[in-house]
Coordinates of N, CA, C and O and ligand atoms in Angstrom, one line a residue:
M14 N 69.6 -5.9 160.9 CA 69.7 -5.9 162.3 C 68.6 -6.7 163.0 O 67.4 -6.6 162.6
V15 N 69.0 -7.6 163.9 CA 68.0 -8.4 164.6 C 67.5 -7.6 165.8 O 68.2 -6.8 166.3
N16 N 66.2 -7.8 166.2 CA 65.7 -7.1 167.4 C 66.2 -7.9 168.6 O 66.7 -9.1 168.5
Q17 N 65.9 -7.4 169.8 CA 66.4 -8.0 171.0 C 65.8 -9.4 171.3 O 66.4 -10.3 171.7
K18 N 64.5 -9.5 170.9 CA 63.8 -10.8 171.1 C 64.4 -11.9 170.3 O 64.7 -13.0 170.8
I19 N 64.7 -11.6 169.0 CA 65.4 -12.6 168.2 C 66.8 -12.9 168.7 O 67.2 -14.0 168.8
Q20 N 67.5 -11.8 169.0 CA 68.9 -12.0 169.5 C 68.9 -12.9 170.7 O 69.7 -13.8 170.8
D21 N 68.0 -12.6 171.7 CA 68.0 -13.5 172.9 C 67.7 -14.9 172.6 O 68.3 -15.9 173.1
A22 N 66.7 -15.1 171.7 CA 66.2 -16.5 171.4 C 67.3 -17.2 170.7 O 67.6 -18.4 170.9
F23 N 68.0 -16.5 169.8 CA 69.1 -17.2 169.0 C 70.3 -17.5 169.9 O 71.0 -18.5 169.8
N24 N 70.6 -16.6 170.9 CA 71.6 -16.9 171.8 C 71.3 -18.2 172.7 O 72.2 -19.0 172.9
E25 N 70.0 -18.3 173.0 CA 69.6 -19.5 173.8 C 69.8 -20.7 172.9 O 70.2 -21.8 173.4
Q26 N 69.6 -20.6 171.6 CA 69.7 -21.8 170.7 C 71.2 -22.1 170.5 O 71.5 -23.3 170.4
I27 N 72.1 -21.2 170.5 CA 73.5 -21.5 170.5 C 73.9 -22.4 171.7 O 74.5 -23.4 171.6
N28 N 73.3 -22.0 172.8 CA 73.6 -22.8 174.1 C 73.0 -24.2 173.9 O 73.7 -25.2 174.2
A29 N 71.8 -24.3 173.4 CA 71.1 -25.6 173.2 C 71.9 -26.5 172.3 O 72.0 -27.7 172.5
E30 N 72.4 -25.9 171.2 CA 73.2 -26.7 170.2 C 74.5 -27.2 170.8 O 74.9 -28.3 170.5
I31 N 75.2 -26.3 171.5 CA 76.4 -26.7 172.2 C 76.1 -27.8 173.2 O 76.9 -28.8 173.4
Y32 N 75.0 -27.7 173.9 CA 74.7 -28.7 174.9 C 74.4 -30.0 174.2 O 74.9 -31.1 174.6
S33 N 73.8 -30.0 173.0 CA 73.6 -31.2 172.2 C 74.9 -31.8 171.9 O 75.1 -33.1 172.0
S34 N 75.9 -31.0 171.5 CA 77.2 -31.5 171.2 C 77.8 -32.2 172.4 O 78.4 -33.3 172.3
Y35 N 77.7 -31.6 173.5 CA 78.2 -32.1 174.8 C 77.5 -33.4 175.1 O 78.2 -34.4 175.6
L36 N 76.2 -33.5 175.0 CA 75.5 -34.7 175.3 C 76.0 -35.9 174.4 O 76.2 -37.0 174.9
Y37 N 76.1 -35.6 173.1 CA 76.5 -36.7 172.2 C 78.0 -37.1 172.4 O 78.4 -38.2 172.2
L38 N 78.8 -36.1 172.8 CA 80.2 -36.4 173.1 C 80.3 -37.3 174.3 O 81.1 -38.2 174.4
S39 N 79.4 -37.0 175.3 CA 79.3 -37.9 176.5 C 78.9 -39.3 176.1 O 79.4 -40.3 176.6
M40 N 77.9 -39.4 175.2 CA 77.5 -40.7 174.7 C 78.6 -41.4 174.0 O 78.8 -42.6 174.1
A41 N 79.4 -40.6 173.2 CA 80.6 -41.2 172.5 C 81.5 -41.8 173.5 O 82.0 -43.0 173.4
A42 N 81.7 -41.1 174.6 CA 82.6 -41.6 175.7 C 82.1 -42.9 176.3 O 82.8 -43.9 176.6
Y43 N 80.7 -42.9 176.6 CA 80.1 -44.0 177.1 C 80.2 -45.3 176.2 O 80.6 -46.4 176.7
F44 N 79.9 -45.1 174.9 CA 80.0 -46.2 174.0 C 81.5 -46.7 173.9 O 81.7 -47.9 173.9
A45 N 82.4 -45.8 173.9 CA 83.8 -46.3 173.9 C 84.2 -47.1 175.1 O 84.9 -48.0 175.1
S46 N 83.6 -46.7 176.3 CA 83.9 -47.3 177.5 C 83.3 -48.8 177.6 O 83.8 -49.6 178.4
I47 N 82.3 -49.1 176.7 CA 81.8 -50.4 176.7 C 82.2 -51.1 175.4 O 81.6 -52.1 174.9
N48 N 83.3 -50.6 174.8 CA 83.9 -51.2 173.6 C 83.0 -51.3 172.4 O 83.1 -52.2 171.5
L49 N 82.1 -50.3 172.2 CA 81.3 -50.2 171.0 C 81.8 -49.0 170.2 O 81.3 -47.9 170.2
E50 N 82.9 -49.3 169.5 CA 83.6 -48.2 168.9 C 82.8 -47.6 167.7 O 83.0 -46.4 167.4
G51 N 82.0 -48.4 167.0 CA 81.2 -47.9 165.9 C 80.2 -46.9 166.4 O 80.0 -45.8 165.9
F52 N 79.5 -47.3 167.5 CA 78.5 -46.4 168.2 C 79.2 -45.1 168.6 O 78.7 -44.0 168.5
A53 N 80.4 -45.2 169.2 CA 81.2 -44.1 169.6 C 81.5 -43.1 168.5 O 81.4 -41.9 168.6
T54 N 81.9 -43.7 167.3 CA 82.2 -42.9 166.1 C 81.0 -42.1 165.7 O 81.1 -40.9 165.4
W55 N 79.9 -42.8 165.6 CA 78.6 -42.2 165.2 C 78.3 -41.0 166.1 O 78.0 -39.9 165.6
M56 N 78.4 -41.2 167.4 CA 78.1 -40.1 168.3 C 79.1 -38.9 168.2 O 78.8 -37.8 168.4
R57 N 80.4 -39.3 168.0 CA 81.4 -38.3 167.9 C 81.1 -37.4 166.6 O 81.2 -36.1 166.7
V58 N 80.7 -38.0 165.5 CA 80.3 -37.2 164.3 C 79.1 -36.4 164.6 O 79.0 -35.2 164.3
Q59 N 78.2 -36.9 165.4 CA 77.0 -36.2 165.7 C 77.3 -35.0 166.6 O 76.8 -33.9 166.4
A60 N 78.3 -35.1 167.5 CA 78.7 -34.0 168.3 C 79.3 -32.9 167.5 O 79.1 -31.7 167.7
Q61 N 80.1 -33.3 166.5 CA 80.7 -32.3 165.5 C 79.6 -31.6 164.8 O 79.7 -30.4 164.6
E62 N 78.6 -32.3 164.3 CA 77.5 -31.6 163.6 C 76.8 -30.6 164.4 O 76.4 -29.6 164.0
E63 N 76.6 -30.9 165.7 CA 75.9 -30.0 166.6 C 76.7 -28.7 166.8 O 76.1 -27.6 166.9
L64 N 78.0 -28.8 166.8 CA 78.8 -27.6 166.9 C 78.7 -26.7 165.7 O 78.7 -25.5 165.7
I65 N 78.5 -27.4 164.5 CA 78.3 -26.7 163.3 C 77.0 -25.9 163.4 O 76.8 -24.8 163.0
H66 N 75.9 -26.6 163.9 CA 74.6 -26.0 164.1 C 74.8 -24.7 165.0 O 74.2 -23.7 164.6
A67 N 75.5 -24.8 166.1 CA 75.7 -23.7 166.9 C 76.4 -22.5 166.2 O 76.1 -21.4 166.3
M68 N 77.4 -22.9 165.4 CA 78.2 -21.9 164.6 C 77.3 -21.2 163.5 O 77.6 -20.0 163.2
K69 N 76.3 -21.9 163.0 CA 75.4 -21.3 162.0 C 74.7 -20.1 162.7 O 74.6 -19.0 162.2
F70 N 74.2 -20.4 163.9 CA 73.5 -19.3 164.7 C 74.5 -18.2 165.1 O 74.1 -17.0 165.0
F71 N 75.7 -18.6 165.5 CA 76.7 -17.6 165.8 C 77.0 -16.7 164.7 O 77.0 -15.4 164.8
D72 N 77.3 -17.3 163.5 CA 77.6 -16.5 162.3 C 76.4 -15.6 161.8 O 76.6 -14.5 161.4
Y73 N 75.2 -16.2 161.9 CA 74.0 -15.5 161.5 C 73.8 -14.2 162.4 O 73.6 -13.1 161.8
L74 N 73.9 -14.4 163.7 CA 73.8 -13.2 164.6 C 74.8 -12.1 164.2 O 74.4 -11.0 164.2
K75 N 76.0 -12.6 164.0 CA 77.1 -11.5 163.7 C 76.7 -10.8 162.4 O 76.8 -9.6 162.3
E76 N 76.3 -11.6 161.4 CA 76.0 -11.0 160.1 C 74.8 -10.0 160.2 O 74.8 -9.1 159.4
R77 N 73.9 -10.3 161.1 CA 72.7 -9.4 161.2 C 73.0 -8.3 162.3 O 72.1 -7.6 162.7
G78 N 74.2 -8.1 162.7 CA 74.5 -7.0 163.6 C 74.1 -7.3 165.0 O 74.0 -6.4 165.9
G79 N 73.9 -8.6 165.4 CA 73.5 -9.0 166.7 C 74.7 -9.2 167.6 O 75.8 -9.2 167.1
V80 N 74.4 -9.3 168.9 CA 75.4 -9.6 169.9 C 75.4 -11.0 170.3 O 74.3 -11.5 170.7
V81 N 76.5 -11.7 170.3 CA 76.6 -13.1 170.7 C 76.9 -13.1 172.2 O 77.9 -12.5 172.7
N82 N 76.0 -13.7 173.0 CA 76.2 -13.9 174.5 C 76.3 -15.4 174.8 O 75.3 -16.0 174.9
L83 N 77.5 -15.9 175.1 CA 77.7 -17.3 175.4 C 77.4 -17.5 176.9 O 77.9 -16.8 177.7
K84 N 76.6 -18.5 177.1 CA 76.3 -18.8 178.5 C 76.8 -20.2 179.0 O 77.3 -20.9 178.1
A85 N 76.8 -20.5 180.3 CA 77.3 -21.7 180.8 C 76.6 -22.9 180.1 O 75.3 -22.8 179.9
I86 N 77.3 -24.0 179.9 CA 76.7 -25.2 179.3 C 76.5 -26.2 180.5 O 77.4 -26.5 181.2
D87 N 75.3 -26.7 180.6 CA 75.0 -27.7 181.6 C 75.8 -29.0 181.3 O 76.2 -29.3 180.2
G88 N 76.1 -29.7 182.4 CA 76.8 -31.0 182.3 C 75.8 -32.1 181.8 O 74.7 -32.1 182.4
P89 N 76.2 -32.9 180.8 CA 75.3 -33.9 180.4 C 75.4 -35.2 181.3 O 76.3 -35.3 182.0
P90 N 74.4 -36.1 181.2 CA 74.6 -37.4 181.8 C 75.9 -38.1 181.3 O 76.4 -37.7 180.2
T91 N 76.4 -39.0 182.1 CA 77.6 -39.7 181.7 C 77.5 -41.2 181.5 O 78.3 -41.8 180.9
R92 N 76.4 -41.7 182.0 CA 76.2 -43.2 181.9 C 74.7 -43.5 181.5 O 73.8 -42.7 181.8
W93 N 74.6 -44.6 180.7 CA 73.3 -45.1 180.4 C 73.2 -46.5 180.7 O 74.2 -47.2 180.8
D94 N 71.9 -47.1 180.8 CA 71.8 -48.5 181.2 C 72.1 -49.4 180.0 O 72.4 -50.6 180.2
S95 N 72.0 -48.9 178.8 CA 72.2 -49.8 177.6 C 72.4 -48.9 176.4 O 72.0 -47.7 176.4
P96 N 72.9 -49.5 175.3 CA 72.9 -48.7 174.0 C 71.5 -48.2 173.6 O 71.4 -47.1 173.2
L97 N 70.5 -49.1 173.9 CA 69.1 -48.7 173.5 C 68.7 -47.5 174.3 O 68.1 -46.5 173.8
A98 N 69.0 -47.5 175.6 CA 68.6 -46.4 176.5 C 69.3 -45.1 176.0 O 68.7 -44.0 176.0
A99 N 70.5 -45.2 175.6 CA 71.2 -44.0 175.1 C 70.6 -43.4 173.9 O 70.3 -42.2 173.7
F100 N 70.3 -44.3 172.9 CA 69.7 -43.8 171.7 C 68.3 -43.4 171.8 O 67.8 -42.4 171.1
Q101 N 67.6 -44.0 172.8 CA 66.2 -43.4 173.1 C 66.3 -42.0 173.6 O 65.5 -41.2 173.3
E102 N 67.3 -41.8 174.4 CA 67.5 -40.4 175.0 C 67.9 -39.5 173.8 O 67.4 -38.3 173.8
A103 N 68.7 -39.9 172.9 CA 69.1 -39.1 171.8 C 67.9 -38.7 170.9 O 67.7 -37.6 170.5
Y104 N 67.0 -39.7 170.7 CA 65.8 -39.5 169.9 C 64.9 -38.5 170.6 O 64.4 -37.5 170.0
R105 N 64.7 -38.7 172.0 CA 63.9 -37.7 172.7 C 64.5 -36.3 172.7 O 63.8 -35.3 172.6
H106 N 65.8 -36.3 172.8 CA 66.5 -35.0 172.7 C 66.2 -34.3 171.4 O 66.0 -33.1 171.4
E107 N 66.3 -35.0 170.3 CA 66.1 -34.4 169.0 C 64.7 -33.9 168.9 O 64.4 -32.9 168.2
Q108 N 63.7 -34.6 169.5 CA 62.3 -34.2 169.4 C 62.2 -32.8 170.2 O 61.5 -31.9 169.8
K109 N 62.9 -32.7 171.3 CA 62.9 -31.5 172.1 C 63.5 -30.4 171.2 O 63.0 -29.2 171.2
V110 N 64.6 -30.6 170.6 CA 65.3 -29.6 169.7 C 64.4 -29.2 168.6 O 64.3 -28.0 168.3
T111 N 63.6 -30.1 168.0 CA 62.6 -29.7 167.0 C 61.6 -28.7 167.6 O 61.3 -27.7 166.9
G112 N 61.2 -29.0 168.8 CA 60.3 -28.0 169.5 C 60.9 -26.6 169.6 O 60.2 -25.6 169.4
L113 N 62.2 -26.6 170.0 CA 62.9 -25.3 170.1 C 63.0 -24.6 168.8 O 62.7 -23.4 168.7
I114 N 63.3 -25.3 167.7 CA 63.4 -24.7 166.4 C 62.0 -24.2 166.0 O 61.9 -23.1 165.5
N115 N 61.0 -25.0 166.2 CA 59.6 -24.5 165.8 C 59.3 -23.3 166.6 O 58.6 -22.4 166.0
N116 N 59.7 -23.2 167.8 CA 59.4 -22.0 168.6 C 60.1 -20.8 168.1 O 59.6 -19.7 168.0
L117 N 61.4 -21.0 167.6 CA 62.1 -19.9 167.0 C 61.4 -19.4 165.7 O 61.3 -18.2 165.4
V118 N 60.9 -20.4 165.0 CA 60.1 -20.0 163.7 C 58.9 -19.2 164.1 O 58.6 -18.1 163.5
D119 N 58.2 -19.6 165.2 CA 57.1 -18.8 165.6 C 57.5 -17.4 166.0 O 56.8 -16.4 165.6
I120 N 58.6 -17.3 166.7 CA 59.0 -15.9 167.1 C 59.4 -15.1 165.9 O 59.0 -13.9 165.8
S121 N 60.0 -15.7 164.9 CA 60.4 -14.9 163.7 C 59.2 -14.4 163.0 O 59.2 -13.4 162.4
I122 N 58.1 -15.2 163.0 CA 56.8 -14.8 162.4 C 56.2 -13.7 163.2 O 55.8 -12.6 162.6
Q123 N 56.2 -13.8 164.5 CA 55.6 -12.8 165.4 C 56.4 -11.4 165.2 O 55.8 -10.4 165.2
E124 N 57.7 -11.5 165.0 CA 58.5 -10.3 164.9 C 58.6 -9.8 163.5 O 59.3 -8.9 163.2
R125 N 58.0 -10.5 162.6 CA 58.0 -10.2 161.1 C 59.4 -10.1 160.6 O 59.8 -9.2 159.8
D126 N 60.3 -11.0 161.1 CA 61.7 -11.0 160.7 C 61.8 -12.1 159.6 O 62.1 -13.3 159.9
H127 N 61.6 -11.7 158.4 CA 61.6 -12.7 157.3 C 63.0 -13.3 157.0 O 63.0 -14.5 156.6
A128 N 64.0 -12.6 157.2 CA 65.4 -13.1 157.0 C 65.7 -14.2 158.0 O 66.2 -15.3 157.7
S129 N 65.3 -14.0 159.3 CA 65.5 -15.1 160.3 C 64.6 -16.3 160.0 O 65.0 -17.4 160.2
N130 N 63.4 -16.0 159.5 CA 62.5 -17.1 159.2 C 63.1 -18.0 158.1 O 63.1 -19.2 158.1
A131 N 63.7 -17.3 157.1 CA 64.3 -18.0 155.9 C 65.5 -18.8 156.4 O 65.8 -19.9 156.1
F132 N 66.3 -18.2 157.3 CA 67.5 -18.8 157.9 C 67.1 -20.1 158.6 O 67.8 -21.1 158.5
L133 N 66.0 -20.0 159.4 CA 65.5 -21.2 160.2 C 65.0 -22.4 159.4 O 65.0 -23.5 159.9
Q134 N 64.6 -22.1 158.1 CA 64.1 -23.2 157.4 C 65.1 -24.4 157.2 O 64.7 -25.5 157.1
W135 N 66.4 -24.1 157.1 CA 67.4 -25.1 157.0 C 67.3 -26.0 158.2 O 67.4 -27.3 158.1
F136 N 67.1 -25.4 159.4 CA 67.0 -26.2 160.6 C 65.7 -27.0 160.7 O 65.7 -28.1 161.2
V137 N 64.6 -26.5 160.1 CA 63.3 -27.2 160.1 C 63.5 -28.5 159.3 O 63.1 -29.6 159.8
T138 N 64.2 -28.4 158.2 CA 64.4 -29.6 157.4 C 65.4 -30.5 158.0 O 65.3 -31.8 158.1
E139 N 66.5 -29.9 158.6 CA 67.5 -30.7 159.3 C 66.9 -31.6 160.4 O 67.3 -32.7 160.6
Q140 N 66.0 -31.0 161.2 CA 65.4 -31.7 162.3 C 64.6 -33.0 161.9 O 64.6 -34.0 162.6
V141 N 64.1 -33.0 160.7 CA 63.4 -34.2 160.2 C 64.4 -35.3 160.1 O 64.2 -36.4 160.5
E142 N 65.6 -35.0 159.5 CA 66.7 -36.0 159.4 C 67.2 -36.4 160.7 O 67.5 -37.5 161.0
E143 N 67.4 -35.4 161.6 CA 68.0 -35.7 162.9 C 67.1 -36.6 163.7 O 67.6 -37.6 164.3
E144 N 65.8 -36.4 163.7 CA 64.9 -37.3 164.4 C 64.9 -38.7 163.7 O 65.0 -39.7 164.4
A145 N 64.8 -38.7 162.4 CA 64.8 -40.0 161.7 C 66.0 -40.8 161.9 O 65.9 -42.1 162.1
S146 N 67.2 -40.2 161.9 CA 68.4 -41.0 162.0 C 68.6 -41.6 163.4 O 69.0 -42.7 163.6
A147 N 68.2 -40.8 164.5 CA 68.2 -41.4 165.8 C 67.2 -42.5 166.0 O 67.5 -43.6 166.5
D148 N 66.0 -42.3 165.5 CA 64.9 -43.3 165.6 C 65.3 -44.6 164.8 O 64.9 -45.7 165.3
A149 N 65.9 -44.4 163.7 CA 66.3 -45.6 162.9 C 67.2 -46.5 163.8 O 67.1 -47.8 163.7
V150 N 68.2 -45.9 164.5 CA 69.1 -46.7 165.3 C 68.3 -47.4 166.5 O 68.5 -48.5 166.8
V151 N 67.3 -46.6 167.1 CA 66.5 -47.2 168.1 C 65.7 -48.4 167.6 O 65.7 -49.5 168.3
Q152 N 65.2 -48.3 166.4 CA 64.4 -49.4 165.9 C 65.3 -50.6 165.6 O 65.0 -51.8 165.9
N153 N 66.5 -50.4 165.1 CA 67.5 -51.5 164.8 C 67.9 -52.1 166.1 O 68.0 -53.4 166.2
L154 N 68.1 -51.3 167.2 CA 68.5 -51.9 168.5 C 67.4 -52.7 169.1 O 67.6 -53.8 169.7
K155 N 66.1 -52.3 168.9 CA 65.0 -53.1 169.4 C 64.9 -54.4 168.6 O 64.6 -55.5 169.2
L156 N 65.2 -54.4 167.3 CA 65.2 -55.6 166.5 C 66.3 -56.6 167.0 O 66.1 -57.8 167.1
A157 N 67.4 -56.0 167.3 CA 68.6 -56.8 167.7 C 68.3 -57.4 169.1 O 68.8 -58.5 169.4
G158 N 67.6 -56.7 169.9 CA 67.3 -57.2 171.3 C 68.6 -57.6 172.0 O 69.6 -56.8 172.0
D159 N 68.7 -58.7 172.6 CA 69.8 -59.1 173.4 C 70.8 -59.9 172.5 O 71.7 -60.5 173.0
H160 N 70.6 -59.9 171.2 CA 71.4 -60.7 170.3 C 72.7 -60.0 170.1 O 72.8 -59.0 169.4
G161 N 73.8 -60.6 170.6 CA 75.1 -60.0 170.5 C 75.5 -59.8 169.0 O 76.2 -58.8 168.7
G162 N 75.2 -60.7 168.2 CA 75.5 -60.6 166.7 C 74.9 -59.4 166.1 O 75.5 -58.7 165.3
G163 N 73.6 -59.1 166.5 CA 72.9 -58.0 165.9 C 73.6 -56.7 166.4 O 73.7 -55.8 165.5
L164 N 74.0 -56.6 167.6 CA 74.6 -55.4 168.1 C 76.0 -55.2 167.4 O 76.3 -54.1 167.1
F165 N 76.7 -56.3 167.2 CA 77.9 -56.2 166.5 C 77.8 -55.7 165.0 O 78.5 -54.8 164.6
M166 N 76.7 -56.1 164.4 CA 76.4 -55.7 163.0 C 76.1 -54.2 163.0 O 76.6 -53.4 162.2
I167 N 75.3 -53.7 164.0 CA 74.9 -52.3 164.1 C 76.2 -51.5 164.3 O 76.4 -50.4 163.8
D168 N 77.0 -52.0 165.2 CA 78.2 -51.2 165.6 C 79.1 -51.1 164.4 O 79.6 -50.0 164.1
R169 N 79.2 -52.1 163.6 CA 80.0 -52.0 162.4 C 79.4 -51.0 161.4 O 80.2 -50.2 160.8
E170 N 78.1 -51.0 161.2 CA 77.5 -50.1 160.3 C 77.6 -48.6 160.8 O 78.0 -47.7 160.0
L171 N 77.4 -48.4 162.1 CA 77.5 -47.0 162.6 C 78.9 -46.5 162.5 O 79.1 -45.2 162.4
G172 N 79.8 -47.4 162.6 CA 81.2 -46.9 162.5 C 81.7 -46.4 161.2 O 82.8 -45.8 161.1
T173 N 80.8 -46.6 160.2 CA 81.2 -46.1 158.8 C 80.9 -44.6 158.7 O 81.2 -44.0 157.7
R174 N 80.2 -44.0 159.7 CA 79.8 -42.6 159.5 C 81.0 -41.7 159.6 O 81.9 -41.8 160.4
V175 N 81.0 -40.8 158.6 CA 82.1 -39.8 158.6 C 81.5 -38.4 158.7 O 80.4 -38.1 158.2
F176 N 82.3 -37.5 159.3 CA 81.8 -36.1 159.4 C 82.0 -35.4 158.0 O 83.1 -35.4 157.4
T177 N 80.9 -34.8 157.5 CA 81.1 -34.0 156.3 C 80.5 -32.6 156.6 O 79.4 -32.5 157.2
Y178 N 81.2 -31.6 156.2 CA 80.7 -30.2 156.5 C 79.4 -30.0 155.6 O 79.4 -30.3 154.5
P179 N 78.3 -29.5 156.3 CA 77.1 -29.3 155.5 C 77.3 -28.3 154.4 O 77.9 -27.2 154.6
T180 N 76.7 -28.6 153.2 CA 76.9 -27.7 152.1 C 75.6 -27.2 151.5 O 75.6 -26.6 150.5
T181 N 74.5 -27.5 152.2 CA 73.2 -27.0 151.8 C 73.1 -25.4 151.9 O 74.0 -24.8 152.5
A182 N 72.1 -24.8 151.3 CA 72.1 -23.4 151.1 C 72.6 -22.6 152.3 O 73.5 -21.8 152.1
A183 N 72.0 -22.9 153.5 CA 72.4 -22.1 154.6 C 73.6 -22.6 155.3 O 74.1 -22.1 156.3
G184 N 74.1 -23.7 154.7 CA 75.2 -24.4 155.5 C 76.6 -24.0 155.1 O 77.6 -24.3 155.7
A185 N 76.7 -23.2 154.0 CA 78.0 -22.8 153.5 C 78.7 -21.9 154.4 O 78.1 -21.2 155.2
Ligands
FEO21 FE1 71.2 -29.4 166.2 FE2 70.6 -32.5 166.5 O1 70.0 -30.8 166.2

């Protein structure tokens, strides 16, 4: 059984993960609107992954006898000045999510909830990858600058991303 503090914090995180999905889906729509279909594909896959993150918290709460309380999801931005601006926001957003996960870990330690702490370790590791993958695209876009050929190459590479259901320990 999770206590009230963990339950509330995990419900907040379900909301944050679904907002992340919403944000990246909005970015997918933006990229599609400027004919960068590879970028759009990448963001669409990212949006799917965020929903999986939300469902991990959802399933975990249920398994521990907690109550799931879904709250309203904020509307994300819909336009960005450039592909670089969008990916810089994605990178900043992932840094923010890392902070939220770290805060949940702190709460699990304060509450001496070892099961929740173990559950959260998957997310601690995942956030390293989440920040790195967004930052890698930021760096590539900076290298490409205004060079249309560079942007085309990045678009083609990002378009190869496919959604795969996470299979790591806590992901099954
Ligand atoms: Fe759910 Fe992108 O972290």
